[in-house]
Amino acid sequence: MMHTPLNLYGLFKYSQQMYPEQWIVSRGPDGQHRYQYRQFGERVRRLSSALRALGVQPGERIGTIAWNDYRHLEAYFAIPLMGNVLHTINLRLPTDHLRYVIHHAGDRVLLVDEALLPLLRPIGEQLPHVRAVIVLGDHPNLTQSPLQPAYAYEDLIAQADPGIAYDPDMPEDAPLGICYTSATTGNPKGVMYSHRGLYLHTLGIGMVNGIALSDADTVLPVVPMFHVNAWGLPHAAVAFGAKIVLPGPQPTPQDLVDLMKQEAVTLSAGVPTVWLGVAQILEKSPVPLALRMVLCGGSAAPPALIRTYEEGFHIPFTHAYGMTETTPLATVARVKGTLRDRPAEDIANLKSTQGLLTLGLDMRLVRDGQDAPWDGETMGELWLRGPWVADEYYDDARTPMSFEDGWLKTGDIATIDPEGYVRLVDRAKDVVKSGGEWISSVDLENALMAHPAVFEAAVVGVPHPKWDERPLAFVVLKPGKTAAKEELLEHLGQYYPRWWMPDDILFLSEIPKTTVGKFLKRALRDQYQGHLSS
Amino acid sequence: MMHTPLNLYGLFKYSQQMYPEQWIVSRGPDGQHRYQYRQFGERVRRLSSALRALGVQPGERIGTIAWNDYRHLEAYFAIPLMGNVLHTINLRLPTDHLRYVIHHAGDRVLLVDEALLPLLRPIGEQLPHVRAVIVLGDHPNLTQSPLQPAYAYEDLIAQADPGIAYDPDMPEDAPLGICYTSATTGNPKGVMYSHRGLYLHTLGIGMVNGIALSDADTVLPVVPMFHVNAWGLPHAAVAFGAKIVLPGPQPTPQDLVDLMKQEAVTLSAGVPTVWLGVAQILEKSPVPLALRMVLCGGSAAPPALIRTYEEGFHIPFTHAYGMTETTPLATVARVKGTLRDRPAEDIANLKSTQGLLTLGLDMRLVRDGQDAPWDGETMGELWLRGPWVADEYYDDARTPMSFEDGWLKTGDIATIDPEGYVRLVDRAKDVVKSGGEWISSVDLENALMAHPAVFEAAVVGVPHPKWDERPLAFVVLKPGKTAAKEELLEHLGQYYPRWWMPDDILFLSEIPKTTVGKFLKRALRDQYQGHLSS
């Protein structure tokens, strides 16, 4: 068989040949921009030429700080096709992390939305390796750029040669892009994507046993293009010839509903918060939508939200799970053909899991170094392996903490049922290990927060002389409500066995939180580590 | 990204983990056999162990002479998974070719249906490298085997160890199987398939922009498993967890209709003759079928047959095109999402083409060494490239005739329309090259045979002093009918331009044919080469 490489050029060429007339719609500050794949392809080539003319050398990293729009989509292709690495920068990073990732990746050029230039102001002088900024916008004021020289994207495109020749034989292991993921402590960690990995990830998105994306779809990626390549959807949509709708800067739920209605969107993807917001609009003023799939990931969707879409709006709602290290698609909570006749309750249960492993990947459930049974009850850490799974962090000493024996240790604690459905129950660092048994802190927290008097609850494992660790609960009551420890334990006892019960429940005025609002369980563990052993 | 190989083990392991309870139904001489993937997997492992116990060494070829049944399916997996090469032997080959392919591949063991043992009788003594025959059947009479030692498949399986460990890291470029394809002259030519090629071919079958095979399907491959791996369907069906229905030895159209009805088959695949036969049954006694796709390949289906299925039976009928050298799926005549609103006539026209290139492959239309335009009119030879396209014939000096600059020259003359739909118009050796323009001999033949007086017609190009070549037509009239040359030319003139008209029409009592009934145009060309130049 021929040794033709699996690279982005193959997907781009195919798309340009087969779908020159397909549409790309982009919401912008000044209304909508619409063009066809043919024009998209020409501008992709011009962008590559323009970057080459700026002196960009093969293999160098080029950063983007941009919302989901057509210019960002052009960069998604132009940069890897010319043999460079697309670094999509999370514009919500704190300033010191923003500086770190641009510096660590060694970005030579930055493509920045005009409205996002202020993000560079505090760090502009600390990025000497950035040789140029290209400002994305219709008529940008280049003097506003904290880094110079600055160029207007449209001016560069207009002057550039559309005739650049891409290398059809780009090796499939060549790097294509890099994304950084937040670490529990310290600086973000970089994950380098290869052409091969992205290519195979794309095919996974196109399979019926997957996302089933095709040229019959209209795709609206709400998930930002600075988050793990918007879950692979922009590359896949172009490859499969789907109509693409890009929501532009900071879309409101109403903007999204309007776009979905006007463009007859069939597939959209975003985090639970997005779908909560959209649900509020649809509940107030229902509109007919063409959605065949709402893809929800990033964190677990509440079962009530899934029900609202499936039963209330008759819009199929599909959970997916993955991480920066997995390009990101790892599991999709689709209903197997063999299970479609199950009772509605079973189906709802399956849809609330993280779902089935994507064909192409391999998984293990690891507990104390051994494979745990897939019985839907035994907890273990989820390990992943496959051609779109990272095998290291880019130039980072923390690599050995997350990779072992050729597997990625996700840090997620899960159960897997006999049909292969993965359900996340905790983070590895938070699960409570009591006398050889594991207790999900997240399950206990959710149960506590379901009590009418409880505003917030956190559960951590603390050292225990007999059981190694035991759960300790922290509760913040709602204003004006009261609840005794015994009442809360009785409440928990309805759902979980005796040995899951926290050894103590402490009432706090607030739970310590990280800068992004997550519970800072480490602080609680540190402060209360002697609570059960003293 | 991890360097995990694309091999059959990945697909097999996934299938065994995700779909242990899916069904495989197999029609046999003594009724139906039914079991689940779990039992299938165990028997696959036992077969590998049994072959190993017979002394089979890694990389050796193992031949199968068998119909489509569950034992053949077990061989499809057991042989490549253990690092050996599956040689599916066309049981319809003439005896000398049968001997040639077994000898050329160097098969060490043959797996043979009990009823097909007589095929080996004339050649048994000429196959000294075959060390054993394994007879497939419930209670075979081993003394009937012309080659010894002979073993009963079920006895070997029963005694074998189901605990064999497969190598999960089998290199993706390792050979997986070999098929032989008929040559115009001389012995069949072998095409060696790799794990990587088959893996990627499988993903193509699972994409919506492809065959869209999934775990919601029930697949009935009518195309024999000795023809290019039954178009890749058995491997793909197992990978995707589809229910599989195997039609066993020599199914009649009625057998097929019965199976499709009883098992609620959603996807079936075969050559036009099969679908003609099935259509006759369905026209006589209509039955409700669950078919979502009839896949038709091997040769072009008459437009009337496509209409019968689509309009008469409301069964979607999909043309596909490929060859032994392309694993085989190259194009599929599906209707793009962007074209679904076209008038019914346009859709029917698209469905009569060979279809759209599968994502993953690349194609050229080559004419006189240059790329011809994709205008739906200009003819050129179809060249193909991609990871499931052969780059040589196995150990065969004829390789350079079919491969050039990294491309497979298919030998098929086609047009490609601006949307990318490929339409085959002739074989390269038969197209008439007249003054730099190309004339399709097949189109002229079909037009002549549409005349009410014509029974058979063949058109060949013969040397011409001014135009290099000009078309010469040969016609066999129906018994009792008459038609003058002028009348036939007038008939042709309704459909084709003046310069397409044959320079002469000769009336014969019969057209010389090959052993399989195809026109022997070479004989006509040889005999009449001086007809226009003398």
PDB file of C-alpha atoms in Angstrom, chain A residues 1-6 9-11 13-15 17-22 168-169 172-173 191-194 196-200 202-204 206-209 212-216 239-241 324-325 327 334-338 340 342 356-364 374 384-392 403 406-408 418-421, chain B residues 1-6 9-11 13-15 17-22 168-169 172-173 191-194 196-200 202-204 206-209 212-216 239-241 324-325 327 334-338 340 342 356-364 374 384-392 403 406-408 418-421:
ATOM      1  CA  MET A   1       0.000   0.000   0.000  1.00  0.00           C
ATOM      2  CA  MET A   2       1.118   3.566  -0.673  1.00  0.00           C
ATOM      3  CA  HIS A   3       2.746   5.523   2.122  1.00  0.00           C
ATOM      4  CA  THR A   4       0.755   8.695   1.623  1.00  0.00           C
ATOM      5  CA  PRO A   5       0.813  10.739   4.825  1.00  0.00           C
ATOM      6  CA  LEU A   6      -2.216  11.615   6.944  1.00  0.00           C
ATOM      7  CA  TYR A   9      -3.233  19.132   3.325  1.00  0.00           C
ATOM      8  CA  GLY A  10      -5.096  15.976   2.332  1.00  0.00           C
ATOM      9  CA  LEU A  11      -8.228  17.213   4.101  1.00  0.00           C
ATOM     10  CA  LYS A  13      -7.301  19.689  -0.828  1.00  0.00           C
ATOM     11  CA  TYR A  14     -10.255  17.320  -0.727  1.00  0.00           C
ATOM     12  CA  SER A  15     -12.484  20.010   0.750  1.00  0.00           C
ATOM     13  CA  GLN A  17     -12.045  20.111  -4.677  1.00  0.00           C
ATOM     14  CA  MET A  18     -15.370  18.758  -3.459  1.00  0.00           C
ATOM     15  CA  TYR A  19     -17.052  21.709  -1.763  1.00  0.00           C
ATOM     16  CA  PRO A  20     -15.940  24.997  -3.374  1.00  0.00           C
ATOM     17  CA  GLU A  21     -19.466  26.393  -3.071  1.00  0.00           C
ATOM     18  CA  GLN A  22     -20.185  25.505   0.565  1.00  0.00           C
ATOM     19  CA  PRO A 168       1.317  17.359  -0.118  1.00  0.00           C
ATOM     20  CA  ASP A 169       3.840  15.014   1.483  1.00  0.00           C
ATOM     21  CA  GLU A 172       2.208  12.973   9.318  1.00  0.00           C
ATOM     22  CA  ASP A 173       4.183  13.263  12.539  1.00  0.00           C
ATOM     23  CA  VAL A 191       0.171  19.875  24.300  1.00  0.00           C
ATOM     24  CA  MET A 192       1.571  19.619  20.777  1.00  0.00           C
ATOM     25  CA  TYR A 193      -0.787  18.191  18.133  1.00  0.00           C
ATOM     26  CA  SER A 194       0.459  16.310  15.082  1.00  0.00           C
ATOM     27  CA  ARG A 196      -1.649  12.467  12.037  1.00  0.00           C
ATOM     28  CA  GLY A 197      -3.424  12.933  15.338  1.00  0.00           C
ATOM     29  CA  LEU A 198      -5.678  15.686  14.049  1.00  0.00           C
ATOM     30  CA  TYR A 199      -6.418  13.753  10.846  1.00  0.00           C
ATOM     31  CA  LEU A 200      -7.540  10.629  12.711  1.00  0.00           C
ATOM     32  CA  THR A 202     -11.270  14.292  12.327  1.00  0.00           C
ATOM     33  CA  LEU A 203     -12.274  10.898  10.922  1.00  0.00           C
ATOM     34  CA  GLY A 204     -13.633   9.999  14.367  1.00  0.00           C
ATOM     35  CA  GLY A 206     -17.188  11.965  10.818  1.00  0.00           C
ATOM     36  CA  MET A 207     -18.177   8.448  11.807  1.00  0.00           C
ATOM     37  CA  VAL A 208     -21.754   7.517  12.599  1.00  0.00           C
ATOM     38  CA  ASN A 209     -20.306   5.794  15.676  1.00  0.00           C
ATOM     39  CA  ALA A 212     -21.581  11.784  12.464  1.00  0.00           C
ATOM     40  CA  LEU A 213     -20.541  15.144  11.025  1.00  0.00           C
ATOM     41  CA  SER A 214     -21.097  15.347   7.253  1.00  0.00           C
ATOM     42  CA  ASP A 215     -21.753  17.623   4.310  1.00  0.00           C
ATOM     43  CA  ALA A 216     -25.430  17.585   5.298  1.00  0.00           C
ATOM     44  CA  ALA A 239     -12.877  18.439   5.771  1.00  0.00           C
ATOM     45  CA  PHE A 240     -16.414  17.092   5.475  1.00  0.00           C
ATOM     46  CA  GLY A 241     -17.836  20.062   3.584  1.00  0.00           C
ATOM     47  CA  THR A 324      -6.497  19.179  25.931  1.00  0.00           C
ATOM     48  CA  GLU A 325      -4.284  16.084  25.995  1.00  0.00           C
ATOM     49  CA  THR A 327      -7.265  16.617  20.904  1.00  0.00           C
ATOM     50  CA  ARG A 334     -24.348   8.324  22.113  1.00  0.00           C
ATOM     51  CA  VAL A 335     -26.801   5.472  22.391  1.00  0.00           C
ATOM     52  CA  LYS A 336     -25.499   2.296  20.747  1.00  0.00           C
ATOM     53  CA  GLY A 337     -27.692   0.875  18.027  1.00  0.00           C
ATOM     54  CA  THR A 338     -27.966  -2.282  20.102  1.00  0.00           C
ATOM     55  CA  ARG A 340     -32.002   1.808  21.349  1.00  0.00           C
ATOM     56  CA  ARG A 342     -34.039   0.025  26.192  1.00  0.00           C
ATOM     57  CA  LEU A 356     -18.447   5.493  24.854  1.00  0.00           C
ATOM     58  CA  LEU A 357     -14.802   5.512  23.898  1.00  0.00           C
ATOM     59  CA  THR A 358     -14.239   6.749  20.357  1.00  0.00           C
ATOM     60  CA  LEU A 359     -13.089   4.033  17.953  1.00  0.00           C
ATOM     61  CA  GLY A 360      -9.356   4.517  17.540  1.00  0.00           C
ATOM     62  CA  LEU A 361      -8.590   4.999  21.224  1.00  0.00           C
ATOM     63  CA  ASP A 362      -7.943   2.488  23.957  1.00  0.00           C
ATOM     64  CA  MET A 363      -8.785   2.873  27.638  1.00  0.00           C
ATOM     65  CA  ARG A 364      -8.027   1.309  30.992  1.00  0.00           C
ATOM     66  CA  TRP A 374     -15.976  -2.674  34.013  1.00  0.00           C
ATOM     67  CA  LEU A 384      -6.136   6.645  27.641  1.00  0.00           C
ATOM     68  CA  ARG A 385      -4.004   5.655  24.694  1.00  0.00           C
ATOM     69  CA  GLY A 386      -4.231   6.302  20.971  1.00  0.00           C
ATOM     70  CA  PRO A 387      -3.017   8.279  18.003  1.00  0.00           C
ATOM     71  CA  TRP A 388      -4.619  11.554  19.108  1.00  0.00           C
ATOM     72  CA  VAL A 389      -3.518  11.264  22.736  1.00  0.00           C
ATOM     73  CA  ALA A 390      -0.475  13.261  23.879  1.00  0.00           C
ATOM     74  CA  ASP A 391       2.601  11.396  25.035  1.00  0.00           C
ATOM     75  CA  GLU A 392       4.198  14.382  26.757  1.00  0.00           C
ATOM     76  CA  PHE A 403       2.211   9.537  31.496  1.00  0.00           C
ATOM     77  CA  GLY A 406       2.657   4.556  27.133  1.00  0.00           C
ATOM     78  CA  TRP A 407      -0.677   5.675  28.653  1.00  0.00           C
ATOM     79  CA  LEU A 408      -2.069   9.073  29.581  1.00  0.00           C
ATOM     80  CA  PRO A 418     -20.317  -3.553  30.997  1.00  0.00           C
ATOM     81  CA  GLU A 419     -21.463  -1.801  27.801  1.00  0.00           C
ATOM     82  CA  GLY A 420     -18.419   0.476  27.950  1.00  0.00           C
ATOM     83  CA  TYR A 421     -20.096   3.666  29.144  1.00  0.00           C
TER      84      TYR A 421
ATOM     85  CA  MET B   1       1.058  12.452  20.101  1.00  0.00           C
ATOM     86  CA  MET B   2       1.391   8.740  20.798  1.00  0.00           C
ATOM     87  CA  HIS B   3       2.657   6.472  18.038  1.00  0.00           C
ATOM     88  CA  THR B   4       0.020   3.790  18.488  1.00  0.00           C
ATOM     89  CA  PRO B   5      -0.256   1.765  15.269  1.00  0.00           C
ATOM     90  CA  LEU B   6      -3.350   1.555  13.075  1.00  0.00           C
ATOM     91  CA  TYR B   9      -5.978  -5.585  16.657  1.00  0.00           C
ATOM     92  CA  GLY B  10      -7.172  -2.107  17.613  1.00  0.00           C
ATOM     93  CA  LEU B  11     -10.443  -2.685  15.765  1.00  0.00           C
ATOM     94  CA  LYS B  13     -10.184  -5.283  20.716  1.00  0.00           C
ATOM     95  CA  TYR B  14     -12.572  -2.341  20.530  1.00  0.00           C
ATOM     96  CA  SER B  15     -15.270  -4.521  19.013  1.00  0.00           C
ATOM     97  CA  GLN B  17     -14.989  -4.693  24.466  1.00  0.00           C
ATOM     98  CA  MET B  18     -17.928  -2.682  23.162  1.00  0.00           C
ATOM     99  CA  TYR B  19     -20.152  -5.211  21.429  1.00  0.00           C
ATOM    100  CA  PRO B  20     -19.784  -8.667  23.053  1.00  0.00           C
ATOM    101  CA  GLU B  21     -23.525  -9.289  22.669  1.00  0.00           C
ATOM    102  CA  GLN B  22     -23.943  -8.285  19.016  1.00  0.00           C
ATOM    103  CA  PRO B 168      -1.247  -4.799  20.221  1.00  0.00           C
ATOM    104  CA  ASP B 169       1.737  -3.000  18.685  1.00  0.00           C
ATOM    105  CA  GLU B 172       0.767  -0.700  10.820  1.00  0.00           C
ATOM    106  CA  ASP B 173       2.720  -1.402   7.648  1.00  0.00           C
ATOM    107  CA  VAL B 191      -2.287  -7.064  -4.230  1.00  0.00           C
ATOM    108  CA  MET B 192      -0.968  -7.093  -0.674  1.00  0.00           C
ATOM    109  CA  TYR B 193      -3.028  -5.213   1.912  1.00  0.00           C
ATOM    110  CA  SER B 194      -1.504  -3.614   5.003  1.00  0.00           C
ATOM    111  CA  ARG B 196      -2.833   0.581   8.008  1.00  0.00           C
ATOM    112  CA  GLY B 197      -4.597   0.489   4.658  1.00  0.00           C
ATOM    113  CA  LEU B 198      -7.408  -1.738   5.879  1.00  0.00           C
ATOM    114  CA  TYR B 199      -7.795   0.308   9.067  1.00  0.00           C
ATOM    115  CA  LEU B 200      -8.199   3.584   7.202  1.00  0.00           C
ATOM    116  CA  THR B 202     -12.620   0.793   7.479  1.00  0.00           C
ATOM    117  CA  LEU B 203     -12.931   4.321   8.876  1.00  0.00           C
ATOM    118  CA  GLY B 204     -13.995   5.478   5.400  1.00  0.00           C
ATOM    119  CA  GLY B 206     -17.966   4.298   8.860  1.00  0.00           C
ATOM    120  CA  MET B 207     -18.183   7.941   7.853  1.00  0.00           C
ATOM    121  CA  VAL B 208     -21.475   9.593   6.980  1.00  0.00           C
ATOM    122  CA  ASN B 209     -19.619  10.973   3.944  1.00  0.00           C
ATOM    123  CA  ALA B 212     -22.178   5.390   7.107  1.00  0.00           C
ATOM    124  CA  LEU B 213     -21.904   1.890   8.559  1.00  0.00           C
ATOM    125  CA  SER B 214     -22.573   1.824  12.312  1.00  0.00           C
ATOM    126  CA  ASP B 215     -23.757  -0.259  15.245  1.00  0.00           C
ATOM    127  CA  ALA B 216     -27.317   0.545  14.174  1.00  0.00           C
ATOM    128  CA  ALA B 239     -15.204  -2.913  13.978  1.00  0.00           C
ATOM    129  CA  PHE B 240     -18.395  -0.865  14.196  1.00  0.00           C
ATOM    130  CA  GLY B 241     -20.450  -3.461  16.046  1.00  0.00           C
ATOM    131  CA  THR B 324      -8.641  -4.998  -6.016  1.00  0.00           C
ATOM    132  CA  GLU B 325      -5.839  -2.436  -6.038  1.00  0.00           C
ATOM    133  CA  THR B 327      -8.981  -2.325  -1.015  1.00  0.00           C
ATOM    134  CA  ARG B 334     -23.938   9.324  -2.584  1.00  0.00           C
ATOM    135  CA  VAL B 335     -25.734  12.617  -2.919  1.00  0.00           C
ATOM    136  CA  LYS B 336     -23.855  15.458  -1.244  1.00  0.00           C
ATOM    137  CA  GLY B 337     -25.762  17.310   1.450  1.00  0.00           C
ATOM    138  CA  THR B 338     -25.329  20.449  -0.624  1.00  0.00           C
ATOM    139  CA  ARG B 340     -30.095  17.285  -1.979  1.00  0.00           C
ATOM    140  CA  ARG B 342     -31.597  19.431  -6.873  1.00  0.00           C
ATOM    141  CA  LEU B 356     -17.526  10.859  -5.192  1.00  0.00           C
ATOM    142  CA  LEU B 357     -13.983  10.084  -4.147  1.00  0.00           C
ATOM    143  CA  THR B 358     -13.786   8.767  -0.599  1.00  0.00           C
ATOM    144  CA  LEU B 359     -12.164  11.191   1.836  1.00  0.00           C
ATOM    145  CA  GLY B 360      -8.619   9.951   2.339  1.00  0.00           C
ATOM    146  CA  LEU B 361      -7.869   9.303  -1.323  1.00  0.00           C
ATOM    147  CA  ASP B 362      -6.652  11.642  -4.036  1.00  0.00           C
ATOM    148  CA  MET B 363      -7.468  11.418  -7.740  1.00  0.00           C
ATOM    149  CA  ARG B 364      -6.305  12.784 -11.072  1.00  0.00           C
ATOM    150  CA  TRP B 374     -13.197  18.330 -14.272  1.00  0.00           C
ATOM    151  CA  LEU B 384      -5.663   7.181  -7.694  1.00  0.00           C
ATOM    152  CA  ARG B 385      -3.441   7.709  -4.683  1.00  0.00           C
ATOM    153  CA  GLY B 386      -3.875   7.135  -0.971  1.00  0.00           C
ATOM    154  CA  PRO B 387      -3.177   4.961   2.030  1.00  0.00           C
ATOM    155  CA  TRP B 388      -5.390   2.084   0.863  1.00  0.00           C
ATOM    156  CA  VAL B 389      -4.172   2.115  -2.732  1.00  0.00           C
ATOM    157  CA  ALA B 390      -1.580  -0.467  -3.788  1.00  0.00           C
ATOM    158  CA  ASP B 391       1.847   0.726  -4.876  1.00  0.00           C
ATOM    159  CA  GLU B 392       2.831  -2.529  -6.560  1.00  0.00           C
ATOM    160  CA  PHE B 403       2.010   2.606 -11.349  1.00  0.00           C
ATOM    161  CA  GLY B 406       3.360   7.396  -6.957  1.00  0.00           C
ATOM    162  CA  TRP B 407      -0.074   6.985  -8.561  1.00  0.00           C
ATOM    163  CA  LEU B 408      -2.128   3.952  -9.528  1.00  0.00           C
ATOM    164  CA  PRO B 418     -17.326  20.068 -11.374  1.00  0.00           C
ATOM    165  CA  GLU B 419     -18.889  18.613  -8.218  1.00  0.00           C
ATOM    166  CA  GLY B 420     -16.367  15.757  -8.268  1.00  0.00           C
ATOM    167  CA  TYR B 421     -18.655  12.968  -9.514  1.00  0.00           C
TER     168      TYR B 421
END
